[in-house]
Amino acid sequence: MSINITIVTTANRTLRFTQSAPQQISEILASLQRCTQLFSNRTLVLVSDTGTDVFSPSSITRIELETQIDLAPYLPPGWEIAARALPDCATLTPGLIDEQHIAARIDFFFEGGDTLATWFERNRPLGAAERTMQITRLFEQPIIPYHLVNPGIGFMNPAAMTRASLGIAMSDAPSGAWNVTNA
C-alpha cells in the first residue's frame, strides 16, 4: 500500500509526494486524528529522500491523501464528509434543496486561483438558525474534508478560501443576504 500526497498552495503551486514504507504510512495515518489542526499549526514539514519541504499552513489551500487504505478509523470520531470532488468531465443532475435534504454542486475558490468542484450531499439541519450558521460561518471552520475522485480524502483550508458557489438557490438565505439577478 502507498499514499500519494498532493499539496496545493495559495501561490497556485501543486506539489506531489508519495510514501510506501509501512512505518512512515502509519505515522502519517496517526496524524490524521489531529487533522483539524493541519492549517493552524506553525509549519507542515515533509521530509523525503531528496530534501525537506517546510510549508506555512496558512498558505496551503488544500491537502489530498490518495490511497486504497480505509482512512475512516484514522479520522476524528463522528466525522461526516458530505462533499466529493468532481472529475473534470462530470455531468450532473440538477441540485435539490428542501427541508430535509441538500444535494448540489459547490465550487470552492481559493487565494492564488486554485479551484475545487465538489458534489455536496447531506441531510439539512432542521432549524433555520443552524442552516444559516453553516453558511455564515463557512470560512471560520478549521478544515473542510472531502472525498477525492479516486479513493482517499482531501482537506480544504477555509482561511485560504475566497468564495464558495452553490449550484442551487437557497430558499432560506441568511438575513442580510443580497438577492440579485445574474447580469
Coordinates of C-alpha atoms in Angstrom, one line a residue:
M1 CA 0.0 0.0 0.0
S2 CA 1.0 3.6 -0.5
I3 CA -0.2 7.1 0.0
N4 CA 0.0 9.9 -2.6
I5 CA 0.0 13.3 -1.1
T6 CA -0.8 16.4 -3.0
I7 CA -0.4 19.9 -1.6
V8 CA -1.8 23.0 -3.4
T9 CA -0.6 26.4 -2.2
T10 CA -2.0 29.9 -2.4
A11 CA 0.8 30.6 -5.0
N12 CA -1.2 28.0 -7.1
R13 CA 1.7 25.5 -6.9
T14 CA 0.9 21.8 -6.8
L15 CA 3.4 19.5 -5.1
R16 CA 3.1 15.8 -5.1
F17 CA 4.8 13.3 -2.7
T18 CA 4.4 9.5 -2.2
Q19 CA 5.1 7.1 0.7
S20 CA 5.0 3.3 0.6
A21 CA 7.1 2.4 3.7
P22 CA 4.7 0.9 6.3
Q23 CA 6.2 2.7 9.3
Q24 CA 6.0 6.1 7.7
I25 CA 2.5 5.4 6.4
S26 CA 1.4 4.5 10.0
E27 CA 2.9 7.8 11.2
I28 CA 1.0 9.8 8.6
L29 CA -2.2 8.0 9.3
A30 CA -1.8 8.5 13.1
S31 CA -1.5 12.3 12.5
L32 CA -5.0 12.3 10.8
Q33 CA -6.6 12.2 14.3
R34 CA -5.4 15.8 14.6
C35 CA -6.3 16.8 11.0
T36 CA -8.5 19.7 12.2
Q37 CA -5.2 21.4 13.3
L38 CA -3.5 21.0 9.9
F39 CA -3.9 24.6 8.9
S40 CA -3.5 26.2 12.4
N41 CA -0.1 24.6 13.1
R42 CA 3.0 26.8 12.7
T43 CA 4.5 24.6 10.0
L44 CA 3.9 21.4 8.0
V45 CA 7.2 19.6 7.3
L46 CA 7.6 16.9 4.7
V47 CA 10.9 15.0 4.6
S48 CA 11.8 13.0 1.6
D49 CA 14.9 11.2 0.5
T50 CA 15.9 14.2 -1.6
G51 CA 15.2 17.0 0.8
T52 CA 12.8 18.7 3.3
D53 CA 9.9 20.9 2.4
V54 CA 8.6 23.3 5.1
F55 CA 5.2 24.8 4.4
S56 CA 3.3 27.7 6.0
P57 CA -0.1 26.0 6.6
S58 CA -1.9 29.3 6.2
S59 CA -0.5 29.3 2.6
I60 CA -2.0 25.9 1.7
T61 CA -5.4 25.8 0.0
R62 CA -5.8 22.1 0.3
I63 CA -4.1 18.8 1.0
E64 CA -5.1 15.5 -0.6
L65 CA -4.2 11.9 0.5
E66 CA -5.0 9.4 -2.2
T67 CA -4.8 5.8 -1.0
Q68 CA -6.6 2.5 -1.1
I69 CA -6.3 2.3 2.7
D70 CA -9.6 2.8 4.6
L71 CA -9.0 6.1 6.3
A72 CA -12.2 6.2 8.4
P73 CA -10.5 4.6 11.5
Y74 CA -7.9 7.4 11.5
L75 CA -10.2 10.4 11.2
P76 CA -11.8 12.2 14.2
P77 CA -14.8 10.3 15.5
G78 CA -18.2 11.2 14.2
W79 CA -17.0 13.0 11.1
E80 CA -19.5 13.4 8.3
I81 CA -17.9 14.0 5.0
A82 CA -20.6 15.4 2.7
A83 CA -18.5 16.7 -0.2
R84 CA -16.9 14.7 -3.0
A85 CA -14.5 16.2 -5.6
L86 CA -15.9 16.0 -9.1
P87 CA -13.9 14.8 -12.1
D88 CA -13.3 17.4 -14.8
C89 CA -15.8 15.7 -17.2
A90 CA -18.6 15.4 -14.6
T91 CA -22.2 15.7 -15.9
L92 CA -24.5 16.4 -13.0
T93 CA -28.2 16.2 -12.4
P94 CA -29.7 19.4 -11.1
G95 CA -29.3 20.0 -7.4
L96 CA -32.1 19.6 -4.8
I97 CA -32.8 21.6 -1.7
D98 CA -35.7 21.0 0.6
E99 CA -36.4 21.0 4.3
Q100 CA -34.7 17.7 4.9
H101 CA -32.0 17.3 2.2
I102 CA -29.5 19.2 0.2
A103 CA -27.7 17.9 -2.9
A104 CA -25.8 20.4 -5.0
R105 CA -22.6 21.3 -6.8
I106 CA -20.4 23.6 -4.8
D107 CA -17.4 25.2 -6.4
F108 CA -14.7 26.4 -4.0
F109 CA -12.3 29.2 -5.0
F110 CA -9.0 29.9 -3.2
E111 CA -6.4 32.6 -3.0
G112 CA -4.0 32.3 -5.9
G113 CA -6.6 30.9 -8.3
D114 CA -6.9 27.3 -7.1
T115 CA -10.5 25.9 -7.6
L116 CA -12.2 22.7 -6.5
A117 CA -15.6 21.5 -7.8
T118 CA -17.5 19.2 -5.5
W119 CA -20.8 17.5 -5.2
F120 CA -22.3 18.1 -1.7
E121 CA -25.0 15.9 -0.3
R122 CA -26.4 15.5 3.2
N123 CA -29.4 15.9 5.4
R124 CA -30.2 19.5 6.3
P125 CA -30.3 20.6 9.8
L126 CA -33.9 21.0 10.9
G127 CA -33.6 24.5 12.4
A128 CA -33.3 27.6 10.1
A129 CA -30.8 29.1 12.6
E130 CA -28.4 26.2 12.3
R131 CA -28.7 26.2 8.5
T132 CA -27.9 29.9 8.5
M133 CA -25.0 29.4 10.8
Q134 CA -23.5 26.7 8.5
I135 CA -23.4 29.3 5.6
T136 CA -22.3 32.4 7.6
R137 CA -19.5 30.5 9.4
L138 CA -18.2 28.6 6.5
F139 CA -14.9 30.4 6.5
E140 CA -14.5 30.1 10.2
Q141 CA -14.2 26.3 10.2
P142 CA -10.7 24.9 10.9
I143 CA -11.0 22.5 8.0
I144 CA -13.4 21.2 5.4
P145 CA -13.0 17.5 4.5
Y146 CA -14.0 16.0 1.1
H147 CA -13.7 12.6 -0.7
L148 CA -11.4 12.5 -3.7
V149 CA -12.4 11.3 -7.1
N150 CA -10.1 8.3 -6.5
P151 CA -10.1 6.6 -3.1
G152 CA -8.8 9.0 -0.4
I153 CA -9.6 12.2 1.4
G154 CA -8.9 15.9 1.0
F155 CA -8.8 18.8 3.4
M156 CA -9.7 22.3 2.4
N157 CA -8.3 25.4 4.2
P158 CA -11.3 27.7 4.7
A159 CA -8.9 30.5 5.7
A160 CA -7.4 30.5 2.2
M161 CA -10.9 30.3 0.5
T162 CA -12.2 33.4 -1.2
R163 CA -15.6 32.1 -2.3
A164 CA -17.9 29.1 -2.3
S165 CA -20.5 29.0 -5.1
L166 CA -23.6 26.7 -4.6
G167 CA -25.2 25.5 -7.7
I168 CA -28.6 26.0 -6.3
A169 CA -30.6 28.9 -4.9
M170 CA -31.3 28.8 -1.2
S171 CA -34.9 29.3 -0.2
D172 CA -34.0 30.5 3.3
A173 CA -30.9 32.6 2.8
P174 CA -29.3 34.3 5.8
S175 CA -30.7 37.6 6.9
G176 CA -28.7 40.4 5.2
A177 CA -28.2 38.3 2.1
W178 CA -28.3 40.3 -1.1
N179 CA -31.0 39.0 -3.5
V180 CA -29.7 39.7 -7.1
T181 CA -30.2 38.7 -10.7
N182 CA -27.3 37.5 -12.8
A183 CA -26.2 40.1 -15.3

